[in-house]
Tab-separated table of C-alpha atoms and ligand atoms in Angstrom:
chain	number	residue	atom	x	y	z
A	1	MET	CA	28.106	9.176	11.392
A	2	PRO	CA	28.381	7.540	7.945
A	3	THR	CA	29.399	9.547	4.895
A	4	PHE	CA	27.552	9.650	1.598
A	5	SER	CA	30.460	8.066	-0.250
A	6	GLU	CA	30.555	5.138	2.207
A	7	ILE	CA	26.841	4.585	1.632
A	8	HIS	CA	27.355	4.891	-2.112
A	9	GLU	CA	30.059	2.241	-1.938
A	10	LYS	CA	27.784	-0.076	0.058
A	11	VAL	CA	24.968	0.247	-2.466
A	12	GLU	CA	27.305	-0.291	-5.415
A	13	SER	CA	28.746	-3.427	-3.854
A	14	GLY	CA	25.341	-4.802	-2.818
A	15	GLN	CA	25.827	-4.394	0.944
A	16	ARG	CA	22.891	-3.801	3.254
A	17	LEU	CA	22.392	-0.308	4.713
A	18	SER	CA	22.253	0.117	8.499
A	19	ALA	CA	19.761	2.144	10.527
A	20	ALA	CA	22.424	4.870	10.902
A	21	ASP	CA	22.878	4.966	7.111
A	22	GLY	CA	19.130	5.319	6.602
A	23	GLU	CA	18.768	8.097	9.169
A	24	TYR	CA	21.685	9.937	7.596
A	25	LEU	CA	20.014	9.785	4.172
A	26	PHE	CA	16.999	11.562	5.702
A	27	SER	CA	19.103	14.414	7.098
A	28	PRO	CA	18.586	17.813	5.446
A	29	GLU	CA	22.264	18.230	4.597
A	30	VAL	CA	22.102	15.247	2.242
A	31	ASP	CA	20.945	16.248	-1.235
A	32	PRO	CA	17.659	14.413	-1.962
A	33	HIS	CA	18.550	14.176	-5.645
A	34	ALA	CA	21.797	12.364	-4.798
A	35	VAL	CA	19.781	9.918	-2.656
A	36	GLY	CA	17.396	9.508	-5.592
A	37	GLU	CA	20.251	8.732	-7.980
A	38	LEU	CA	21.545	6.070	-5.621
A	39	ALA	CA	18.087	4.534	-5.272
A	40	ASP	CA	17.759	4.555	-9.049
A	41	LEU	CA	20.854	2.359	-9.248
A	42	LEU	CA	19.200	-0.277	-7.078
A	43	ARG	CA	15.889	0.108	-8.911
A	44	ARG	CA	17.568	-0.532	-12.259
A	45	ARG	CA	19.444	-3.538	-10.876
A	46	LYS	CA	16.164	-5.067	-9.708
A	47	ASN	CA	13.754	-4.100	-12.470
A	48	GLY	CA	15.730	-2.865	-15.470
A	49	GLU	CA	13.637	-0.418	-17.469
A	50	ALA	CA	10.275	-1.945	-16.449
A	51	VAL	CA	7.629	0.162	-14.736
A	52	PHE	CA	4.480	-1.679	-13.697
A	53	TYR	CA	0.835	-0.653	-13.600
A	54	ASN	CA	-2.440	-2.537	-13.372
A	55	LEU	CA	-6.119	-2.159	-14.180
A	56	ASN	CA	-8.080	-2.025	-10.963
A	57	LEU	CA	-11.060	-0.558	-9.168
A	58	HIS	CA	-11.488	0.224	-5.500
A	59	LEU	CA	-14.292	-0.987	-3.277
A	60	ASN	CA	-14.713	0.447	0.230
A	61	PRO	CA	-17.779	-1.439	1.523
A	62	THR	CA	-18.286	0.742	4.603
A	63	ASN	CA	-16.774	3.835	6.193
A	64	VAL	CA	-18.152	3.052	9.653
A	65	CYS	CA	-15.151	2.176	11.813
A	66	VAL	CA	-14.648	1.372	15.475
A	67	PHE	CA	-11.067	2.618	15.450
A	68	ARG	CA	-11.420	6.281	14.398
A	69	CYS	CA	-7.695	6.920	13.858
A	70	ALA	CA	-6.692	10.575	14.279
A	71	PHE	CA	-5.307	10.776	10.712
A	72	CYS	CA	-8.400	9.328	9.032
A	73	ALA	CA	-10.932	11.589	7.293
A	74	TYR	CA	-12.817	8.717	5.744
A	75	SER	CA	-14.193	6.878	8.755
A	76	CYS	CA	-17.138	7.806	10.972
A	77	ASP	CA	-19.152	6.454	13.881
A	78	VAL	CA	-22.235	4.337	13.440
A	79	GLY	CA	-25.261	6.661	13.183
A	80	ASP	CA	-23.256	9.527	11.629
A	81	PRO	CA	-25.104	10.931	8.576
A	82	ARG	CA	-21.838	10.594	6.589
A	83	GLY	CA	-21.808	6.856	7.256
A	84	TYR	CA	-22.612	4.335	4.552
A	85	THR	CA	-22.608	0.589	4.204
A	86	MET	CA	-22.937	-0.853	0.723
A	87	SER	CA	-25.613	-3.403	-0.068
A	88	ASP	CA	-24.751	-6.805	-1.514
A	89	ALA	CA	-26.245	-5.647	-4.828
A	90	ASP	CA	-24.023	-2.541	-4.926
A	91	ILE	CA	-20.954	-4.602	-4.085
A	92	LEU	CA	-21.701	-7.078	-6.877
A	93	ALA	CA	-22.352	-4.179	-9.264
A	94	ARG	CA	-18.831	-2.891	-8.522
A	95	GLY	CA	-17.434	-6.337	-9.356
A	96	ARG	CA	-19.417	-6.333	-12.608
A	97	GLU	CA	-18.115	-2.887	-13.493
A	98	ALA	CA	-14.541	-4.018	-12.853
A	99	ALA	CA	-14.936	-7.157	-14.959
A	100	ARG	CA	-16.556	-5.227	-17.833
A	101	ALA	CA	-13.778	-2.607	-17.757
A	102	GLY	CA	-11.183	-5.365	-18.178
A	103	CYS	CA	-9.773	-4.913	-14.672
A	104	THR	CA	-7.668	-7.703	-13.218
A	105	GLU	CA	-8.050	-6.537	-9.601
A	106	LEU	CA	-10.547	-5.288	-7.057
A	107	HIS	CA	-8.809	-3.464	-4.174
A	108	ILE	CA	-11.085	-3.894	-1.152
A	109	VAL	CA	-10.567	-2.122	2.183
A	110	GLY	CA	-12.812	-0.175	4.505
A	111	GLY	CA	-13.849	0.420	8.068
A	112	ALA	CA	-14.047	-2.102	10.883
A	113	HIS	CA	-17.810	-1.777	11.212
A	114	THR	CA	-19.150	-1.613	14.744
A	115	GLU	CA	-21.947	-4.094	14.083
A	116	LYS	CA	-20.928	-6.296	11.168
A	117	PRO	CA	-19.751	-9.838	11.993
A	118	PHE	CA	-16.832	-11.539	10.242
A	119	GLU	CA	-19.342	-13.453	8.100
A	120	TRP	CA	-20.321	-10.189	6.370
A	121	TYR	CA	-16.736	-9.557	5.239
A	122	LEU	CA	-16.280	-13.220	4.307
A	123	GLY	CA	-19.502	-13.146	2.296
A	124	ILE	CA	-18.253	-10.152	0.275
A	125	ILE	CA	-15.214	-12.166	-0.826
A	126	ARG	CA	-17.206	-15.340	-1.469
A	127	ARG	CA	-19.915	-13.671	-3.566
A	128	LEU	CA	-17.489	-11.588	-5.604
A	129	HIS	CA	-15.277	-14.594	-6.261
A	130	GLU	CA	-18.210	-16.814	-7.255
A	131	SER	CA	-19.555	-14.176	-9.633
A	132	PHE	CA	-16.228	-12.949	-11.068
A	133	PRO	CA	-13.686	-15.753	-10.655
A	134	ASP	CA	-11.127	-14.074	-12.943
A	135	LEU	CA	-11.009	-10.924	-10.819
A	136	HIS	CA	-8.192	-10.951	-8.261
A	137	LEU	CA	-9.501	-9.887	-4.849
A	138	LYS	CA	-6.816	-7.956	-2.944
A	139	ALA	CA	-8.663	-7.415	0.279
A	140	TRP	CA	-8.622	-6.429	3.934
A	141	THR	CA	-5.666	-4.890	5.707
A	142	ALA	CA	-3.934	-6.635	8.596
A	143	VAL	CA	-5.870	-4.314	10.935
A	144	GLU	CA	-9.146	-5.634	9.554
A	145	ILE	CA	-7.944	-9.255	9.752
A	146	ASP	CA	-6.924	-8.673	13.383
A	147	HIS	CA	-10.369	-7.127	14.033
A	148	PHE	CA	-12.126	-10.141	12.454
A	149	ALA	CA	-10.142	-12.452	14.741
A	150	ARG	CA	-11.064	-10.404	17.811
A	151	ILE	CA	-14.801	-10.186	17.064
A	152	SER	CA	-15.172	-13.804	15.988
A	153	GLY	CA	-12.994	-15.389	18.666
A	154	ARG	CA	-11.100	-17.243	15.934
A	155	SER	CA	-7.356	-17.215	15.347
A	156	VAL	CA	-5.777	-15.004	12.675
A	157	ARG	CA	-4.774	-18.192	10.876
A	158	ALA	CA	-8.365	-19.520	10.864
A	159	ILE	CA	-9.653	-16.164	9.569
A	160	LEU	CA	-7.109	-16.129	6.747
A	161	GLU	CA	-7.796	-19.760	5.855
A	162	ALA	CA	-11.532	-19.031	5.599
A	163	LEU	CA	-10.912	-15.961	3.417
A	164	ILE	CA	-8.498	-17.835	1.146
A	165	ALA	CA	-11.027	-20.661	0.741
A	166	ALA	CA	-13.644	-18.040	-0.183
A	167	GLY	CA	-11.444	-16.506	-2.900
A	168	LEU	CA	-9.077	-13.989	-1.315
A	169	GLY	CA	-6.121	-13.487	-3.692
A	170	SER	CA	-3.725	-11.281	-1.722
A	171	MET	CA	-3.686	-8.577	0.962
A	172	PRO	CA	-3.047	-4.846	0.613
A	173	GLY	CA	-0.479	-3.180	2.840
A	174	GLY	CA	-2.628	-0.700	4.739
A	175	GLY	CA	-2.915	-0.276	8.483
A	176	ALA	CA	0.851	-0.324	9.081
A	177	GLU	CA	0.962	3.475	9.599
A	178	ILE	CA	4.145	3.881	11.625
A	179	PHE	CA	5.190	1.014	13.885
A	180	ASP	CA	6.577	3.013	16.828
A	181	ALA	CA	4.361	2.246	19.848
A	182	GLN	CA	4.429	5.749	21.360
A	183	LEU	CA	3.448	7.399	18.104
A	184	ARG	CA	0.780	4.777	17.448
A	185	ARG	CA	-0.736	5.640	20.823
A	186	LYS	CA	-1.163	9.205	19.539
A	187	ILE	CA	-2.418	8.575	16.014
A	188	CYS	CA	-4.185	5.206	16.121
A	189	PRO	CA	-4.381	4.004	19.730
A	190	ARG	CA	-7.182	1.510	19.350
A	191	LYS	CA	-6.254	-0.726	16.478
A	192	ALA	CA	-3.755	-3.562	16.009
A	193	ASP	CA	-0.247	-2.636	17.156
A	194	ALA	CA	2.960	-3.203	15.205
A	195	ASP	CA	3.466	-6.772	16.432
A	196	ALA	CA	-0.115	-7.705	15.584
A	197	TRP	CA	0.205	-6.120	12.098
A	198	LEU	CA	3.457	-7.967	11.426
A	199	ASP	CA	2.064	-11.202	12.782
A	200	VAL	CA	-0.943	-11.123	10.450
A	201	HIS	CA	1.420	-10.704	7.484
A	202	ARG	CA	3.737	-13.443	8.801
A	203	THR	CA	0.772	-15.820	9.077
A	204	ALA	CA	-0.500	-14.836	5.638
A	205	HIS	CA	2.927	-15.481	4.104
A	206	ARG	CA	3.112	-18.896	5.792
A	207	LEU	CA	-0.245	-19.735	4.221
A	208	GLY	CA	1.168	-18.789	0.804
A	209	LEU	CA	-0.655	-15.465	0.519
A	210	ARG	CA	1.386	-12.609	-0.954
A	211	THR	CA	0.914	-9.236	0.747
A	212	ASN	CA	1.948	-5.599	0.415
A	213	ALA	CA	3.365	-3.195	2.991
A	214	THR	CA	2.850	0.533	3.563
A	215	MET	CA	4.130	3.357	5.765
A	216	LEU	CA	2.155	6.501	6.534
A	217	TYR	CA	4.595	9.436	6.636
A	218	GLY	CA	4.486	13.205	6.845
A	219	HIS	CA	2.724	13.575	10.223
A	220	LEU	CA	4.449	13.435	13.631
A	221	GLU	CA	7.132	10.902	12.811
A	222	THR	CA	10.902	11.461	12.817
A	223	ALA	CA	13.550	9.975	10.525
A	224	ALA	CA	14.294	7.420	13.254
A	225	HIS	CA	10.635	6.308	13.277
A	226	ARG	CA	10.667	5.887	9.503
A	227	ILE	CA	13.862	3.837	9.570
A	228	ASP	CA	12.619	1.687	12.454
A	229	HIS	CA	9.471	0.982	10.410
A	230	LEU	CA	11.433	0.060	7.276
A	231	ILE	CA	13.818	-2.195	9.182
A	232	ARG	CA	10.975	-4.100	10.842
A	233	LEU	CA	9.516	-4.723	7.385
A	234	ARG	CA	12.920	-5.758	6.027
A	235	ASP	CA	13.370	-8.203	8.932
A	236	LEU	CA	10.019	-9.866	8.270
A	237	GLN	CA	10.798	-10.041	4.561
A	238	ASP	CA	14.081	-11.809	5.402
A	239	GLU	CA	12.051	-14.310	7.399
A	240	THR	CA	9.207	-15.010	4.937
A	241	GLY	CA	9.861	-13.399	1.536
A	242	GLY	CA	6.102	-12.845	1.247
A	243	PHE	CA	5.950	-9.094	0.619
A	244	GLN	CA	5.558	-8.041	-2.994
A	245	VAL	CA	5.799	-4.277	-2.853
A	246	PHE	CA	6.284	-1.379	-0.460
A	247	VAL	CA	3.961	1.613	-0.765
A	248	PRO	CA	4.860	4.853	1.062
A	249	LEU	CA	1.623	6.740	1.830
A	250	LYS	CA	1.817	10.501	2.162
A	251	PHE	CA	-0.371	11.835	4.981
A	252	HIS	CA	-3.189	14.096	3.769
A	253	PRO	CA	-4.397	16.208	6.695
A	254	ALA	CA	-7.663	17.808	5.477
A	255	ASN	CA	-10.810	16.890	7.426
A	256	THR	CA	-8.829	14.920	10.020
A	257	ALA	CA	-8.125	15.503	13.718
A	258	MET	CA	-4.577	16.371	12.604
A	259	SER	CA	-5.595	18.993	10.055
A	260	SER	CA	-3.192	21.625	11.442
A	261	LEU	CA	-0.198	19.700	10.064
A	262	ARG	CA	1.384	20.802	6.809
A	263	PRO	CA	1.700	18.033	4.200
A	264	ALA	CA	5.175	16.758	3.333
A	265	SER	CA	6.886	18.609	0.477
A	266	ALA	CA	7.405	16.985	-2.909
A	267	LEU	CA	11.117	16.743	-2.133
A	268	ASP	CA	10.378	14.894	1.098
A	269	ASP	CA	8.034	12.581	-0.838
A	270	LEU	CA	10.831	11.782	-3.285
A	271	ARG	CA	13.346	11.261	-0.505
A	272	VAL	CA	10.983	8.820	1.254
A	273	VAL	CA	10.622	6.826	-1.977
A	274	ALA	CA	14.389	6.802	-2.462
A	275	VAL	CA	15.335	5.853	1.113
A	276	SER	CA	12.649	3.133	1.087
A	277	ARG	CA	14.154	1.676	-2.089
A	278	LEU	CA	17.613	1.711	-0.529
A	279	MET	CA	16.661	0.274	2.875
A	280	LEU	CA	14.272	-2.402	1.558
A	281	ASP	CA	16.913	-4.258	-0.436
A	282	ASN	CA	14.873	-7.479	-0.187
A	283	PHE	CA	11.664	-5.990	-1.671
A	284	ASP	CA	11.257	-6.397	-5.425
A	285	HIS	CA	9.055	-3.344	-5.951
A	286	ILE	CA	8.481	0.184	-4.646
A	287	LYS	CA	5.156	1.756	-5.590
A	288	ALA	CA	4.706	5.463	-6.309
A	289	TYR	CA	0.958	5.498	-5.627
A	290	TRP	CA	-0.237	8.347	-7.832
A	291	ILE	CA	-3.398	8.901	-5.745
A	292	SER	CA	-1.272	9.568	-2.671
A	293	LEU	CA	1.630	11.483	-4.259
A	294	GLY	CA	-0.234	13.228	-7.062
A	295	VAL	CA	0.431	12.333	-10.681
A	296	GLY	CA	3.422	14.674	-11.154
A	297	THR	CA	5.363	13.550	-8.089
A	298	ALA	CA	4.543	9.893	-8.788
A	299	GLN	CA	5.969	10.223	-12.283
A	300	THR	CA	9.096	11.965	-10.930
A	301	ALA	CA	9.458	9.201	-8.297
A	302	LEU	CA	10.226	6.804	-11.165
A	303	ALA	CA	13.696	8.422	-11.173
A	304	TYR	CA	13.966	8.079	-7.356
A	305	GLY	CA	13.680	4.309	-6.980
A	306	ALA	CA	10.022	3.542	-7.764
A	307	ASP	CA	9.087	0.984	-10.417
A	308	ASP	CA	5.286	0.810	-10.042
A	309	LEU	CA	2.517	3.411	-10.330
A	310	ASP	CA	-0.440	1.285	-9.071
A	311	GLY	CA	-3.478	1.268	-11.308
A	312	THR	CA	-6.382	2.958	-12.971
A	313	VAL	CA	-8.194	3.043	-9.580
A	314	ARG	CA	-11.610	4.899	-9.445
A	315	TYR	CA	-13.874	5.131	-6.371
A	316	GLU	CA	-10.908	5.776	-4.045
A	317	ARG	CA	-12.250	7.416	-0.870
A	318	ILE	CA	-9.605	7.280	1.857
A	319	HIS	CA	-7.085	9.743	0.397
A	320	HIS	CA	-9.597	11.897	-1.476
A	321	ASP	CA	-11.698	12.453	1.684
A	322	ALA	CA	-8.478	13.736	3.319
A	323	GLY	CA	-7.851	16.291	0.587
A	324	ALA	CA	-5.705	14.416	-1.964
A	325	ASP	CA	-6.086	16.395	-5.186
A	326	ALA	CA	-5.222	13.543	-7.565
A	327	PRO	CA	-7.942	12.806	-10.146
A	328	GLU	CA	-10.539	10.120	-9.441
A	329	THR	CA	-9.170	7.819	-12.098
A	330	ILE	CA	-6.540	7.717	-14.800
A	331	SER	CA	-6.705	6.032	-18.203
A	332	VAL	CA	-4.415	3.210	-19.238
A	333	ASP	CA	-3.140	5.383	-22.088
A	334	ARG	CA	-2.193	8.144	-19.648
A	335	LEU	CA	-0.470	5.703	-17.266
A	336	ARG	CA	1.573	4.291	-20.149
A	337	GLU	CA	2.349	7.791	-21.410
A	338	LEU	CA	3.615	8.854	-17.967
A	339	ILE	CA	5.960	5.861	-17.912
A	340	VAL	CA	7.215	6.365	-21.471
A	341	GLU	CA	7.810	10.068	-20.773
A	342	ALA	CA	10.002	8.964	-17.848
A	343	GLY	CA	12.085	6.907	-20.272
A	344	ARG	CA	10.839	3.537	-19.055
A	345	GLU	CA	8.974	0.555	-20.449
A	346	PRO	CA	5.325	0.308	-19.329
A	347	ILE	CA	4.325	-3.198	-18.300
A	348	GLU	CA	0.805	-4.154	-17.325
A	349	ARG	CA	0.952	-6.535	-14.382
A	350	ASP	CA	-1.636	-8.484	-12.444
A	351	SER	CA	-1.860	-8.306	-8.643
A	352	LEU	CA	0.966	-10.852	-8.300
A	353	TYR	CA	3.284	-8.926	-10.656
A	354	ARG	CA	2.839	-11.324	-13.580
A	355	ARG	CA	2.816	-9.660	-16.987
A	356	VAL	CA	-0.649	-9.290	-18.529
A	357	ARG	CA	-0.745	-9.799	-22.288
A	358	ARG	CA	-3.916	-8.163	-23.543
A	359	ASP	CA	-3.655	-9.358	-27.130
A	360	GLU	CA	-3.808	-12.984	-26.013
A	361	ASN	CA	-6.423	-12.003	-23.407
A	362	ARG	CA	-4.760	-14.019	-20.697
A	363	VAL	CA	-2.185	-13.687	-17.974
A	364	SER	CA	1.123	-15.384	-18.742
B	401	V47	O1	-4.428	1.996	6.094
B	401	V47	C1	-5.757	6.747	6.029
B	401	V47	C2	-3.949	5.318	4.919
B	401	V47	C3	-4.441	3.276	4.064
B	401	V47	C4	-5.061	8.710	5.465
B	401	V47	O2	-1.320	-2.399	-0.826
B	401	V47	C5	-4.219	7.761	4.874
B	401	V47	O3	-1.006	-1.774	-2.868
B	401	V47	C6	-3.006	9.436	3.897
B	401	V47	O4	-3.359	0.790	2.328
B	401	V47	N1	-3.760	10.406	4.457
B	401	V47	C7	-5.325	2.541	3.081
B	401	V47	N2	-3.197	8.115	4.090
B	401	V47	C8	-4.750	2.569	1.666
B	401	V47	C9	-3.764	1.464	1.427
B	401	V47	C10	-3.267	1.185	0.065
B	401	V47	C11	-3.514	2.079	-0.955
B	401	V47	C12	-3.035	1.771	-2.232
B	401	V47	C13	-2.364	0.605	-2.493
B	401	V47	C14	-2.133	-0.284	-1.454
B	401	V47	C15	-1.440	-1.570	-1.728
B	401	V47	C16	-2.586	0.008	-0.177
B	401	V47	O5	-4.522	4.666	3.816
B	401	V47	C17	-4.761	3.194	5.505
B	401	V47	C18	-3.926	4.321	6.052
B	401	V47	O6	-2.605	3.903	6.211
B	401	V47	N3	-4.662	6.559	5.265
B	401	V47	N4	-6.004	8.056	6.172
B	401	V47	C19	-4.793	10.101	5.242
B	401	V47	N5	-5.516	11.055	5.818
B	402	SF4	FE1	-10.678	2.840	10.500
B	402	SF4	FE2	-8.674	2.460	8.747
B	402	SF4	FE3	-9.711	4.931	9.089
B	402	SF4	FE4	-8.236	3.829	11.047
B	402	SF4	S1	-7.497	4.367	8.958
B	402	SF4	S2	-10.239	4.878	11.302
B	402	SF4	S3	-8.776	1.665	10.860
B	402	SF4	S4	-10.792	3.164	8.269
């Protein structure tokens, strides 16, 4: 069993933490604030005083999904009165709204619709890109890409190439959940498994597409599951270097098949952020997604290893349908204020973490 001072020494001298170190940092006898302080050391080494945010809007084109994961409150079956599928006009209107609001990014994810062919998803990217070429389209999780490959009979590589040619800018990190196969069989048995998820990201990275990574925590997983997940991400990052940011996603149980579970505590949230920062030594950024954590915990997470708050958002459905009590949107002024209050320097970024300079009205 490692000791805290040995781990401290490793972090100070830039050595990589082992699985045993990571599991130890999750144990209740280790003070979460001490873990946070250690993570803050690494955060400062990587990002100095900078904390990033962006201006974005969400677009969830449909909530009809073939997979119906047990933790998902957002999805429904085809024919369910709660189901919706946006029209082309509504999708373009969302793009227009984003462009008019000065957003740099549209975050696009949704259900794997029972009846929609790959061409429908491809067309969404093509039309949005043609109409709003300056808007970065961060779209489709690895689970959706894997689904497109299955329903079209094309390879993952061919799907990604077609999407990139149509205007895809990068991929969000969703669908990773928790990689352990046994747990996946319980919470999301029907969709892409860990190897398929990782392989989509590997292929994307080889094609030059930057992607994000997530982990859904606070349900049935153990510390060992969390560490296994983080190490698999770290291994792929060693191989490709294509991940930009890691986003821990707190499980919200309301309206799901797992609604009897109690959400993780704020201290567990902060510990997950901190251990993620420490284990993922080859990731540049750790995001405290304020929709998932709530604004207060996200702000506090800036002292526990996080250096990014995500964006202005609006129209987020997946976490709000599951009971997340974060507001629908947040103003740029408030985001900047939260960062300044935490003693850091707010930096607007684009989807590829380049600084956005508003006064010159261009990305540098
Ligand atoms: O894949 C679903 C998760 C993800 C619930 O890449 C839930 O920057 C909590 O991936 N409670 C979609 N989480 C969201 C996502 C994301 C969000 C923000 C930024 C980025 C990024 C990615 O939400 C899903 C799933 O893992 N999810 N249901 C729930 N009840
Ligand atoms: Fe479908 Fe994603 Fe919800 Fe799973 S989490 S049911 S894949 S929308």
